[in-house]
Coordinates of C-alpha atoms in Angstrom, one line a residue:
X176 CA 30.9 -1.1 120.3
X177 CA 34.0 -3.9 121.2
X178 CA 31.4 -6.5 122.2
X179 CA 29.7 -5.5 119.0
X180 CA 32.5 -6.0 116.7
X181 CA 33.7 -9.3 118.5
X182 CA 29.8 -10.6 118.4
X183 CA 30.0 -10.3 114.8
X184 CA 33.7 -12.1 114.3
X185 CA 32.1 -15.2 116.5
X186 CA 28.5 -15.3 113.6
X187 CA 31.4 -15.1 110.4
X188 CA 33.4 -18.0 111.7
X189 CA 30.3 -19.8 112.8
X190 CA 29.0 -19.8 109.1
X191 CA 32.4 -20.2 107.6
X192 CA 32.4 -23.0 109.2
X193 CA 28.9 -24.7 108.7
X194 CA 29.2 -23.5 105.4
X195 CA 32.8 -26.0 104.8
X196 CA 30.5 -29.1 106.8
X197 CA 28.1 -28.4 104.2
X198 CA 30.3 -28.5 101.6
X199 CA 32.4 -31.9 102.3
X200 CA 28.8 -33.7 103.5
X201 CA 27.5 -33.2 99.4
X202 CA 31.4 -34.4 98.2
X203 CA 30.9 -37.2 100.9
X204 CA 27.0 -37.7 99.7
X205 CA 28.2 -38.3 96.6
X206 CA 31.2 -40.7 97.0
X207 CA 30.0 -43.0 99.5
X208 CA 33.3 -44.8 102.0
X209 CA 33.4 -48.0 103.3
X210 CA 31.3 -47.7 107.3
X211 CA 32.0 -48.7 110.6
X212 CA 28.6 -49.2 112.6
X213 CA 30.1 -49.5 115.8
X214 CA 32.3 -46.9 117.8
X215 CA 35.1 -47.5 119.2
X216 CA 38.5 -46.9 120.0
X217 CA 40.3 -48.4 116.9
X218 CA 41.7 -51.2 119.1
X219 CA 38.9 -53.8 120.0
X220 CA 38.9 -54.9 116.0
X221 CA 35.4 -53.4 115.6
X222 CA 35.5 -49.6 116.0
X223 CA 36.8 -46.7 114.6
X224 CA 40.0 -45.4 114.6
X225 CA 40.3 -41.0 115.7
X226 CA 43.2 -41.0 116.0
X227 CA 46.5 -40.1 113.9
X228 CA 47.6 -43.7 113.8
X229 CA 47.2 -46.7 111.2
X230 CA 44.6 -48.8 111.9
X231 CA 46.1 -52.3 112.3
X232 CA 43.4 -54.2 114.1
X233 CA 43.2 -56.3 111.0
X234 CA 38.9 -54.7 110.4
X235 CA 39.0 -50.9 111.4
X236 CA 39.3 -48.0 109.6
X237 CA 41.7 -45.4 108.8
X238 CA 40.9 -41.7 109.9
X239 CA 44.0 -40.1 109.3
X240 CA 45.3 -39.0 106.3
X241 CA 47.5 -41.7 106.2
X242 CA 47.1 -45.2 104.1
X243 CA 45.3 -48.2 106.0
X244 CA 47.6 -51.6 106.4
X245 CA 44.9 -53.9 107.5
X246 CA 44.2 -55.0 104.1
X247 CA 40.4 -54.9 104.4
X248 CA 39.4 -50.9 105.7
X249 CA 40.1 -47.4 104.4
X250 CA 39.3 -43.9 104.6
X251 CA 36.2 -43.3 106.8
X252 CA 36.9 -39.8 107.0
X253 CA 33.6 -39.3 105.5
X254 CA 35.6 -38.5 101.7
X255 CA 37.1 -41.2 99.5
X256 CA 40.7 -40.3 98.6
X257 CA 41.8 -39.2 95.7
X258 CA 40.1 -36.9 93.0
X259 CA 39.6 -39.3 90.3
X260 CA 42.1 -38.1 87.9
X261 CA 44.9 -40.2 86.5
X262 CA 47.4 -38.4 88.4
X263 CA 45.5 -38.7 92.1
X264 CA 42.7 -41.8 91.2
X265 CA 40.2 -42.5 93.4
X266 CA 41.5 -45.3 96.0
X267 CA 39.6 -48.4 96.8
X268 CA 39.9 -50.4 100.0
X269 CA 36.9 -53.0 100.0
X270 CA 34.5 -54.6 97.9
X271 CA 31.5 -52.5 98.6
X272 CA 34.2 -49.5 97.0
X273 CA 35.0 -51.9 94.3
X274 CA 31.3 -52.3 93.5
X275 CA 30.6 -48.5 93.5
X276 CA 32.7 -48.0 90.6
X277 CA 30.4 -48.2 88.0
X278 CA 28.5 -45.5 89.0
X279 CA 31.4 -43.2 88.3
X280 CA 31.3 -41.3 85.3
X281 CA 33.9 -42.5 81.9
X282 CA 37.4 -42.2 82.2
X283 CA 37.2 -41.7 86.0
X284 CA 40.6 -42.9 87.6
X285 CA 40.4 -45.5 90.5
X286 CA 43.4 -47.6 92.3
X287 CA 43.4 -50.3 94.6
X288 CA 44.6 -49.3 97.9
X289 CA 45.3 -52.9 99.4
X290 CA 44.1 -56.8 99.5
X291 CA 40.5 -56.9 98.9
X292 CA 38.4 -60.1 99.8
X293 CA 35.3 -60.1 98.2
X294 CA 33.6 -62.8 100.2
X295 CA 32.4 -60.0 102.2
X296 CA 29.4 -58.8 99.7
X297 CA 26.4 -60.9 98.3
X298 CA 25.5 -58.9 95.2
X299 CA 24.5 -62.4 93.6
X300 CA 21.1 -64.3 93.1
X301 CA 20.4 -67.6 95.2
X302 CA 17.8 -69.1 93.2
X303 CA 18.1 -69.7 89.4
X304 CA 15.5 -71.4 87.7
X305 CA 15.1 -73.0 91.2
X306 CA 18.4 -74.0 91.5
X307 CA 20.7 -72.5 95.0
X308 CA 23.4 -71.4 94.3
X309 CA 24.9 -70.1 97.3
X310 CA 28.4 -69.7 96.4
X311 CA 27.3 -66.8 93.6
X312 CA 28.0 -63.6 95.4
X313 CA 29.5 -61.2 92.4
X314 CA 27.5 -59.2 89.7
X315 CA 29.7 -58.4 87.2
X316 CA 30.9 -54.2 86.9
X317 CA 29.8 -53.5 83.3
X318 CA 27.1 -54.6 80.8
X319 CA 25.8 -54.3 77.5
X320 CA 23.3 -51.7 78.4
X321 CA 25.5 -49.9 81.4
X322 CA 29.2 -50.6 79.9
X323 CA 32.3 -50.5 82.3
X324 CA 34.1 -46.8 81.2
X325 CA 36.3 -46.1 84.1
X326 CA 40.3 -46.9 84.7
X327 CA 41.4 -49.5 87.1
X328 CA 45.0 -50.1 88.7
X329 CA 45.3 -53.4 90.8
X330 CA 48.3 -51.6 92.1
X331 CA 49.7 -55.4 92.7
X332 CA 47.5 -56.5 95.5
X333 CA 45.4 -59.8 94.9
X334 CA 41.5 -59.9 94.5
X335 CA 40.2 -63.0 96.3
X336 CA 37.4 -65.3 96.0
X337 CA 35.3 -63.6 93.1
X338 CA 32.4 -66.2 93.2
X339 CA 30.1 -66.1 90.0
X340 CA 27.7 -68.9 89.3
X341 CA 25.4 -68.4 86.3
X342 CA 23.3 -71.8 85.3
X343 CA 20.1 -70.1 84.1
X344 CA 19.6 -68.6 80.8
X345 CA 18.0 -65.1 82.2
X346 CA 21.4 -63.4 80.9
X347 CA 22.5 -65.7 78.5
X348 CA 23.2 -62.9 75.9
X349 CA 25.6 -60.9 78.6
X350 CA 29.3 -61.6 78.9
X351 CA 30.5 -62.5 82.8
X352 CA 33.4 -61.8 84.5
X353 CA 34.5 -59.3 87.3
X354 CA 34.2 -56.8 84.7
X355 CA 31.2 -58.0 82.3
X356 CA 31.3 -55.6 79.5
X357 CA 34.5 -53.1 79.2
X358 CA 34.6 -50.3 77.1
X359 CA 37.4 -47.8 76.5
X360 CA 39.5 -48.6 79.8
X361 CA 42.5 -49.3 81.3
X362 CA 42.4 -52.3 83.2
X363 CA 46.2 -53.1 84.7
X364 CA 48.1 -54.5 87.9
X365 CA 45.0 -56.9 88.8
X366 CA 45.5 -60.0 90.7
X367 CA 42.9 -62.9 91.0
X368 CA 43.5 -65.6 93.2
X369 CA 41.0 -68.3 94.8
X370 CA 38.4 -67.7 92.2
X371 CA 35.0 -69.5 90.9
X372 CA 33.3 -68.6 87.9
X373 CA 30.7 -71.3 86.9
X374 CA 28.8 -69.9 83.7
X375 CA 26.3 -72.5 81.9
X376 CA 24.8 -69.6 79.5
X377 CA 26.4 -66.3 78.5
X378 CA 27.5 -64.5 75.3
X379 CA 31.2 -64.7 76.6
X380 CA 33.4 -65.2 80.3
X381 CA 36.5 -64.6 81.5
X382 CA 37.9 -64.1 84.9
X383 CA 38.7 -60.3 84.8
X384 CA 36.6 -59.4 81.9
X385 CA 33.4 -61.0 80.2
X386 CA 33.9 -58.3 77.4
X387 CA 36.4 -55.6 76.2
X388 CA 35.9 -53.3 73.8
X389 CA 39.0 -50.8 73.1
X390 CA 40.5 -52.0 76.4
X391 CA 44.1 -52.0 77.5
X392 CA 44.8 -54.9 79.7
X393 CA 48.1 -55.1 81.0
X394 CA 50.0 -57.0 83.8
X395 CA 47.0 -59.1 85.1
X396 CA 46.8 -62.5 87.1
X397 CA 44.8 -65.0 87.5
X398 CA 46.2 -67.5 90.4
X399 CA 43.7 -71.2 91.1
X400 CA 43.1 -71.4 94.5
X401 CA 42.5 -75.0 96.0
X402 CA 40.8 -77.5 93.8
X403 CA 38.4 -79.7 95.7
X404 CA 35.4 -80.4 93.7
X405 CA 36.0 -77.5 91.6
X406 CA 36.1 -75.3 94.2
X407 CA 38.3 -72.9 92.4
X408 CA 38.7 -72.7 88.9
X409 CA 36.6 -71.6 85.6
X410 CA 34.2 -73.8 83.3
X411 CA 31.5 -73.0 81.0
X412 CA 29.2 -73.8 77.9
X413 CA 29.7 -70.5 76.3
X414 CA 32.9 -69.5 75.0
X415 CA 35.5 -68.9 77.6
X416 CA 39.1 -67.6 78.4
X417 CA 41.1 -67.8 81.3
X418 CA 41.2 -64.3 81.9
X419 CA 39.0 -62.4 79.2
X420 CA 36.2 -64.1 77.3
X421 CA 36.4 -61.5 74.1
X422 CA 38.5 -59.0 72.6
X423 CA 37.9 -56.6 70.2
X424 CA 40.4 -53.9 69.3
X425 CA 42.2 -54.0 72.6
X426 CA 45.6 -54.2 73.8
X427 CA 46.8 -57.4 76.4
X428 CA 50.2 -57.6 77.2
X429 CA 52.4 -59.1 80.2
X430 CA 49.1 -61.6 81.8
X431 CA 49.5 -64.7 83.3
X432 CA 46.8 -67.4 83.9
X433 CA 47.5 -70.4 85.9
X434 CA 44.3 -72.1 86.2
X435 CA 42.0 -74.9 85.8
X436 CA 39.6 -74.0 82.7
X437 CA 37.0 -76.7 81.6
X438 CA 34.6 -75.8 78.4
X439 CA 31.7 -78.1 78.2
X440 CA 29.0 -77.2 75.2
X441 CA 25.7 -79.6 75.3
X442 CA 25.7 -79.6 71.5
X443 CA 28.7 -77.5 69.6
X444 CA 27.1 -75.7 66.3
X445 CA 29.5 -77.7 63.7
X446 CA 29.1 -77.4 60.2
X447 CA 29.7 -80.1 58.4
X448 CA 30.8 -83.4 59.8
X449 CA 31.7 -82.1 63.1
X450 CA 35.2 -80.4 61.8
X451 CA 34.2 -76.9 61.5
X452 CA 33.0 -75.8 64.6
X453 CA 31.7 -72.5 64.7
X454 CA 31.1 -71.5 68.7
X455 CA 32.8 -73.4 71.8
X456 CA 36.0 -71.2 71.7
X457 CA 38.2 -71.8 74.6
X458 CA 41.8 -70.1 75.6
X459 CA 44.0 -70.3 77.9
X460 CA 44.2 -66.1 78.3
X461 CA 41.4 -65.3 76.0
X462 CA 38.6 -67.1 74.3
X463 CA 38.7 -64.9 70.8
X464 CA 41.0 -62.3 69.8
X465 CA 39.9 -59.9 67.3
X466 CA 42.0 -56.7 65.7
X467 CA 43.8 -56.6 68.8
X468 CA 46.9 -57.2 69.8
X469 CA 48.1 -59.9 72.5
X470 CA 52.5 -59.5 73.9
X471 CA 53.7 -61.2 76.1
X472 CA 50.8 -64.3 78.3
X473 CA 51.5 -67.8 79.7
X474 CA 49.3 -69.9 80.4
X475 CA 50.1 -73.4 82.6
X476 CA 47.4 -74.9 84.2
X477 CA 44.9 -77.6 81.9
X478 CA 42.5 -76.3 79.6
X479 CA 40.0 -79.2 78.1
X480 CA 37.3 -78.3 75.3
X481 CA 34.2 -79.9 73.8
X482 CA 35.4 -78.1 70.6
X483 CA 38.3 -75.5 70.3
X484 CA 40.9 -75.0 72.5
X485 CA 44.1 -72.6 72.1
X486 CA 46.6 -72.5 75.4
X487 CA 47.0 -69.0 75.0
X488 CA 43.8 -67.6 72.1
X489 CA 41.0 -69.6 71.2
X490 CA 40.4 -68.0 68.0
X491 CA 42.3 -65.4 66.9
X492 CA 40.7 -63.2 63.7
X493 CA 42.8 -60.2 61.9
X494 CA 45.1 -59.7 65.3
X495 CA 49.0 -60.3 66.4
X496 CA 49.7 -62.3 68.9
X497 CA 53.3 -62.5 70.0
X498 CA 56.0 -63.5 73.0
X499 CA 53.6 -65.9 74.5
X500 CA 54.3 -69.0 76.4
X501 CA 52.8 -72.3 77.3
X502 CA 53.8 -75.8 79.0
X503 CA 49.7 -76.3 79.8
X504 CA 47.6 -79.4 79.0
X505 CA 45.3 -79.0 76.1
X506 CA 42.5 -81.2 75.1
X507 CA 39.9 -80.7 72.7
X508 CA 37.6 -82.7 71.2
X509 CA 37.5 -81.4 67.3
X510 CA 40.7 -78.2 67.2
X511 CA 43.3 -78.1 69.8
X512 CA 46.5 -75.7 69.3
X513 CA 48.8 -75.0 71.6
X514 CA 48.9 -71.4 71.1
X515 CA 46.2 -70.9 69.3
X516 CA 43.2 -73.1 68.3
X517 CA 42.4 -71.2 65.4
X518 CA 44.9 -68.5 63.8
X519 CA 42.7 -66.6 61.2
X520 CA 43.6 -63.8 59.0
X521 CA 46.5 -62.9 62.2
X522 CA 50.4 -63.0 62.8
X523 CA 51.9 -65.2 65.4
X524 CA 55.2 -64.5 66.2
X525 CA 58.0 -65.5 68.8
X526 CA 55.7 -68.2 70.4
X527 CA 56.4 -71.2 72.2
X528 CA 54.6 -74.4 73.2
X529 CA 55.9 -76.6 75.5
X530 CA 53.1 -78.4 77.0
X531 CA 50.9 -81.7 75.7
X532 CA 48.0 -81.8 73.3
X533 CA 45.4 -84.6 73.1
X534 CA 41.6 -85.4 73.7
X535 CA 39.8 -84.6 76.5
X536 CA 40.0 -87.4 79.7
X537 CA 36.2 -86.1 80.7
X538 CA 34.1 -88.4 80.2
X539 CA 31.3 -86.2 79.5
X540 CA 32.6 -84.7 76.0
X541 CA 32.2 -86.3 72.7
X542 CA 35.0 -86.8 70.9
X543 CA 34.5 -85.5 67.2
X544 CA 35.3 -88.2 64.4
X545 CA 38.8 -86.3 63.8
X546 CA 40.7 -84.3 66.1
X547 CA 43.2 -81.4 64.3
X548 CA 45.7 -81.0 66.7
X549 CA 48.7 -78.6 65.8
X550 CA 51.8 -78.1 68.4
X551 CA 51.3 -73.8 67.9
X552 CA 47.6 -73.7 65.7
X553 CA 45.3 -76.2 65.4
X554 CA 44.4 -74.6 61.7
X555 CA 46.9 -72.1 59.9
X556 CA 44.2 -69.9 58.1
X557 CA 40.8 -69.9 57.4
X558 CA 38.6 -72.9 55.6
X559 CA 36.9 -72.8 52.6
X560 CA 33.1 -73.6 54.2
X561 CA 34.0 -70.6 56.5
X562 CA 34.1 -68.1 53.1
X563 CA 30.2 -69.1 52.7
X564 CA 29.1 -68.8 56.3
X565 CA 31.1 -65.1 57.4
X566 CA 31.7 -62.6 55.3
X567 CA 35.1 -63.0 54.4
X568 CA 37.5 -62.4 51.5
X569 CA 39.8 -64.9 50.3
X570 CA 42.3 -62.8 49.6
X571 CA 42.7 -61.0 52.6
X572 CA 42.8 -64.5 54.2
X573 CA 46.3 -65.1 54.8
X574 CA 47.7 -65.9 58.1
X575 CA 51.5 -66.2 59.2
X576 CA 53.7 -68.2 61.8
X577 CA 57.2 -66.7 62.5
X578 CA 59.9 -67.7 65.2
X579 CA 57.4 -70.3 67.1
X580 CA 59.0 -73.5 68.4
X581 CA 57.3 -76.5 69.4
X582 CA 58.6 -78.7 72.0
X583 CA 56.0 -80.4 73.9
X584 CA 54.1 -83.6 72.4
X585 CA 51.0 -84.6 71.1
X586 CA 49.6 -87.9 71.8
X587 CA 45.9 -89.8 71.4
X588 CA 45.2 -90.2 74.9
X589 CA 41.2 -89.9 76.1
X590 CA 39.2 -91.0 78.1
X591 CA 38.5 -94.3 76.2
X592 CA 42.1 -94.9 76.0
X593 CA 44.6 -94.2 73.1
X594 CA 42.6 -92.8 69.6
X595 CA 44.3 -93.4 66.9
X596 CA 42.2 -90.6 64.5
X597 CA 43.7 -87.3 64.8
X598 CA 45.7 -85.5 62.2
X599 CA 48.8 -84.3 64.5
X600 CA 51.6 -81.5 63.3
X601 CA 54.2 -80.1 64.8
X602 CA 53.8 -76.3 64.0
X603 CA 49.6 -77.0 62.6
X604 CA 47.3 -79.6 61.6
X605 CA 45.3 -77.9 58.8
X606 CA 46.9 -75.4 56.7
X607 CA 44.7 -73.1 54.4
X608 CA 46.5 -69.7 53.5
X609 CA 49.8 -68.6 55.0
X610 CA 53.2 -68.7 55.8
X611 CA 55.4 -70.3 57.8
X612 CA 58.9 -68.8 58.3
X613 CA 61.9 -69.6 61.0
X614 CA 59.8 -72.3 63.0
X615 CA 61.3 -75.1 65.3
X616 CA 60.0 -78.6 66.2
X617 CA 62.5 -79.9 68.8
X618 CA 62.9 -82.6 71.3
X619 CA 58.9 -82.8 70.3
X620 CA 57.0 -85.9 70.5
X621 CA 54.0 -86.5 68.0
X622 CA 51.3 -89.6 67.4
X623 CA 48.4 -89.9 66.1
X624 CA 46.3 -91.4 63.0
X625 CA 48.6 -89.1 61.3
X626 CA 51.4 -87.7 62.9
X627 CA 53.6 -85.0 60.6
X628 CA 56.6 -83.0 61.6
X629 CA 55.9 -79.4 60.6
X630 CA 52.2 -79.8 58.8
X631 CA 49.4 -82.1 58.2
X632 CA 47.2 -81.3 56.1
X633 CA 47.6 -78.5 53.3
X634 CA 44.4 -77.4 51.7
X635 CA 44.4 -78.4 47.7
X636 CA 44.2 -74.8 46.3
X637 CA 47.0 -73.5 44.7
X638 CA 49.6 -71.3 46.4
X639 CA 47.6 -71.8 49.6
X640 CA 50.8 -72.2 52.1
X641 CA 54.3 -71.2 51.5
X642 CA 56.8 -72.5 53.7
X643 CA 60.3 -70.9 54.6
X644 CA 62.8 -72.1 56.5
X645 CA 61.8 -75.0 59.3
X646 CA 64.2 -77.0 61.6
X647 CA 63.6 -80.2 63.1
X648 CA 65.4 -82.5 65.3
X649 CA 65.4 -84.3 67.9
X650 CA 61.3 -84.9 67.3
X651 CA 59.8 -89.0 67.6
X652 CA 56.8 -89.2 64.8
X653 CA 54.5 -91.8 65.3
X654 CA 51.7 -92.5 63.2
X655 CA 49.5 -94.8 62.7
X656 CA 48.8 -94.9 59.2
X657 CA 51.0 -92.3 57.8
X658 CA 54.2 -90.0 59.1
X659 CA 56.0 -87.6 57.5
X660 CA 57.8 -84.2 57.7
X661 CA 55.1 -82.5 56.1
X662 CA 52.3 -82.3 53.6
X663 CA 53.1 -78.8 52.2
X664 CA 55.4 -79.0 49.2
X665 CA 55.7 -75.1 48.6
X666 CA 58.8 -73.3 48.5
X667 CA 60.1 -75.5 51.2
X668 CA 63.4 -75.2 53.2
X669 CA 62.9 -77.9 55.8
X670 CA 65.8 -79.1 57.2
X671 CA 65.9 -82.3 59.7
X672 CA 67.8 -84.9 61.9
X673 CA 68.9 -87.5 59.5
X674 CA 68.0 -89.8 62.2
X675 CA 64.3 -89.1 61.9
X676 CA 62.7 -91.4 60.6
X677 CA 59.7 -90.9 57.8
X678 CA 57.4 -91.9 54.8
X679 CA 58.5 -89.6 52.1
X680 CA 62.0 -88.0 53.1
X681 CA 62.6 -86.7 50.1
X682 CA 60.4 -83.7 51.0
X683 CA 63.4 -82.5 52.9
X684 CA 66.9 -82.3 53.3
X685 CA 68.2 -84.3 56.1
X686 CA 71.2 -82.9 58.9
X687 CA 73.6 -84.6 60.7
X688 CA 76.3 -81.6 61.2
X689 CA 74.0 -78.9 62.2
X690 CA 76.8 -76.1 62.8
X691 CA 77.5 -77.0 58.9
X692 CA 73.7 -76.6 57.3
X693 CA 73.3 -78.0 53.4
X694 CA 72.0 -74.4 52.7
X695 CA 73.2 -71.6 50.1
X696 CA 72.4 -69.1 52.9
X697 CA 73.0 -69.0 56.5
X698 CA 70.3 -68.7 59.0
X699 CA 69.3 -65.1 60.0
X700 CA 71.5 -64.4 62.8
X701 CA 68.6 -62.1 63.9
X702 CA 66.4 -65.4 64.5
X703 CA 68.7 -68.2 64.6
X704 CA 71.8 -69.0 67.4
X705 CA 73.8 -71.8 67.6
X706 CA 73.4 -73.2 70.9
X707 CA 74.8 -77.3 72.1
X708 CA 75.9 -77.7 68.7
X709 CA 73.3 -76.7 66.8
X710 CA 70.6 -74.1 66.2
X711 CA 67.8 -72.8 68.2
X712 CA 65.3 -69.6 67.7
X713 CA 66.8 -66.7 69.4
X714 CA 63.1 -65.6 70.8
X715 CA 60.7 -67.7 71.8
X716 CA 58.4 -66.8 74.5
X717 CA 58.6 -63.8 76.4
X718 CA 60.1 -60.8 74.5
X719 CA 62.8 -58.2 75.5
X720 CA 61.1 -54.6 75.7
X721 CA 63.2 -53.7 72.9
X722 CA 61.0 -56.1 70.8
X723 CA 58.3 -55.3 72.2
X724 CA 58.5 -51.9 71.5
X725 CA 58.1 -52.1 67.7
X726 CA 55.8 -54.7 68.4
X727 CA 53.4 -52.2 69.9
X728 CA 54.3 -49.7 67.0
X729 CA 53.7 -52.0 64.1

């Protein structure tokens, strides 16, 4: 009867356990890990590691319940770790983990667990309208068809050599990037570094995202790697930014690009004369901003357009951009601002530009027959042909520049020497409907055909730009045929150097005590400081979290 009862204790625990194999072979079926293919002992840099130790043979994996320092293995356990949640994500050690992610259903959580080089997979295509291309090795995570819907966390560590190469036109109506199309995600934490993206057709690339729909992108990188014949870097002929290509009711705060960014289009769609270009959109962060909301980006690197360029937005429609920061090199060959090229129905706030502006040095682009280059927007508000070709109201047209400073310079350099035919202003070059309030042009250099202080051009309708109070000082003009302070003449309070010399100074009201302004009011002591004997914007680049708290609110 004993040998009975203990027979039937040994068959329970027997199917116990195959019952538990069973159980974590479907979890691990359906999660697949990163594999080693060779045994080992852990130690020979090829096997795997049983033991209860890291694995720090620099290849191996971790079989422990511990977390893998070698920077390229992970949990080969036969489970991934983690649950998916936002609380315990999913963690991903490699590339062929990164590229699994997809397949997870929406709002799955996933985390990156340490450096990931992702040189080591070849998802890409080698011949392209029989062209090699052996450097493409990345399919973008996310399409129009197959969206991206999951959560990412960088967690800090870098991404390397993401290598895309695009130069047919078999998915010219796609957006590229790691991500291609995003869609109601978090995308945060993500570092880039030692990148190539190469895109000759596409609906829209960036570095991190081609796409995002209803993301939130926050406290992303992208880092140039070596430049030897372009061998890190981003250029295109679609519309392109630095690190997403288009944004539509998302959230971007705290990025950084410092890269290389080249935007060459065969033939920009322009409507009429070349000065309206409607595609060939290039930024510094993003290519086109749309009701969403951009805090806190640099950008410093060079960024050189065939049409458009922005340092930080290309074009930005019905968003806020604010706290954003640029000392880059901006060319363009029609629109070049150096926050944004153009600021449409949007707010741009505590902004400053530091960098240079001027036609592209490439030989390659054609220089349009005026260039509109503005220190923060190339054009303040939207122009009249656009009201025939989009559907837009004129009333609901108005866009705003608040607490931006410009103190870089704009010049006519290109490629066939100096230009003397671009309209060149300190805060914007064409202004149709808006407001300016609080701005700064200092220690700002600006030539061109037409080189103005603070504005221009103004468009001739009534009412169309308002301007509040302006400083400048300290700021060289230099224009060929005509420089001035400005070309608006609208509830002015512009207030200069006396030293500055101009065409027409009775368009404002020249300083030479600047602690002792020739104003009925003081300066908002909210905005304006007194700082080397006279006054400077209190915010200009990168806000406070304070600031940016309301700024998320509003």
């Amino acid at each position: 009867m004993l040998k009975k009862i203990v027979l039937l204790l040994l068959v329970c625990l027997l199917a116990v356990s195959l019952t538990g194999c069973l159980d974590r072979r479907e979890y691990a079926d359906t999660i697949k890990p990163p594999e080693n293919t060779q045994p080992g002992d852990g130690t020979d840099g090829t096997g795997e590691d049983t033991d209860d130790t890291d694995d720090t043979d620099g290849t191996g994996g971790n079989t422990d319940d511990t977390d893998d320092t070698d920077g390229t293995g992970g949990n080969t356990d036969g489970e991934i770790e983690g649950d998916g949640t936002e609380e315990n994500p999913y963690l991903i050690y490699n590339a062929e983990m990164l590229l699994e992610m997809n397949d997870y259903p929406a709002g799955t959580y996933f985390r990156q667990a340490n450096d990931i080089d992702l040189s080591t997979v070849d998802t890409g295509e080698k011949v392209q309208g029989g062209q090699s291309t052996p450097l493409d090795t990345w399919k973008p995570l996310g399409d129009y068809n197959a969206p991206f819907t999951c959560n990412f966390d960088g967690n800090g560590y870098q991404i390397t050599h993401l290598s895309i190469q695009r130069f047919d036109t078999l998915y010219q109506d796609q957006p590229f990037g790691m991500f291609g199309y995003a869609e109601n995600c978090e995308i945060k934490n993500v570092t880039l570094a030692d990148y190539r993206v190469e895109v000759r057709y596409a609906s829209t690339v960036g570095a991190l995202v081609g796409y995002a729909q209803n993301c939130n992108i926050t406290n992303c990188e992208l880092i140039q790697g070596a430049k030897e014949n372009f061998a890190s870097g981003s250029w295109s002929f679609s519309n392109m930014g630095g690190l997403v290509g288009f944004a539509n009711e998302s959230h971007i705060e705290g990025c950084s690009v410092d890269s290389d960014l080249g935007l060459y289009r065969d033939t920009p769609t322009i409507y009429p004369e070349n000065e309206y270009p409607l595609h060939g959109m290039l930024g510094g962060v993003v290519s086109e901003l749309r009701r969403s909301t951009l805090l806190n980006c640099t950008f410093r690197g060079n960024a050189e357009s065939g049409a458009v360029a922005g340092g930080i937005v290309g074009r930005s429609d019905e968003s806020l951009i604010a706290g954003c920061e640029s000392d880059a090199t901006v060319t363009a060959s029609q629109i070049a601002g150096g926050i944004v090229g153009q600021l449409w129905r949007s707010e741009l706030l505590y902004s400053e530009f530091s960098g240079k502006i001027s036609f592209p040095t490439n030989t390659g682009l054609t220089v349009g027959e005026t260039g509109y280059f503005g220190g923060i927007a190339g054009d303040l508000g939207i122009a009249d042909i656009y009201f025939d070709l989009l559907p837009l109201e004129r009333n609901y047209a108005v866009s705003t520049l608040d607490s931006c400073a410009f103190t870089g310079s704009i010049t006519t350099d290109s490629m066939s020497g100096p230009l003397n035919m671009s309209d060149a202003g300190g805060l914007a070059s064409r202004g149709y409907t808006g407001y300016i309030y609080n701005c700064m042009v200092q220690y700002a250099s600006i030539s061109g055909g037409e080189a103005y202080a603070v504005i221009a051009n103004v468009s001739d309708l009534p009412h169309s730009l308002f301007t509040g109070i302006v400083l400048v000082s300290e700021t060289e003009l230099d224009g060929e045929t005509k420089q001035s302070i400005t070309a608006s003449q609208n509830n002015e309070i512009l207030l200069a150097s006396s030293d500055i010399r101009a065409d027409d100074p009775e368009h404002y009201t020249p300083v030479s005590d600047w602690t002792n302004l020739p104003i009925e009011s003081p300066l908002d002591p909210s905005r304006w400081k007194i700082e080397n004997g006279r006054y400077s914007l209190i915010y200009a680049g990168l806000l406070p979290e304070d600031i940016l708290a309301l700024l998320r609110n509003s």
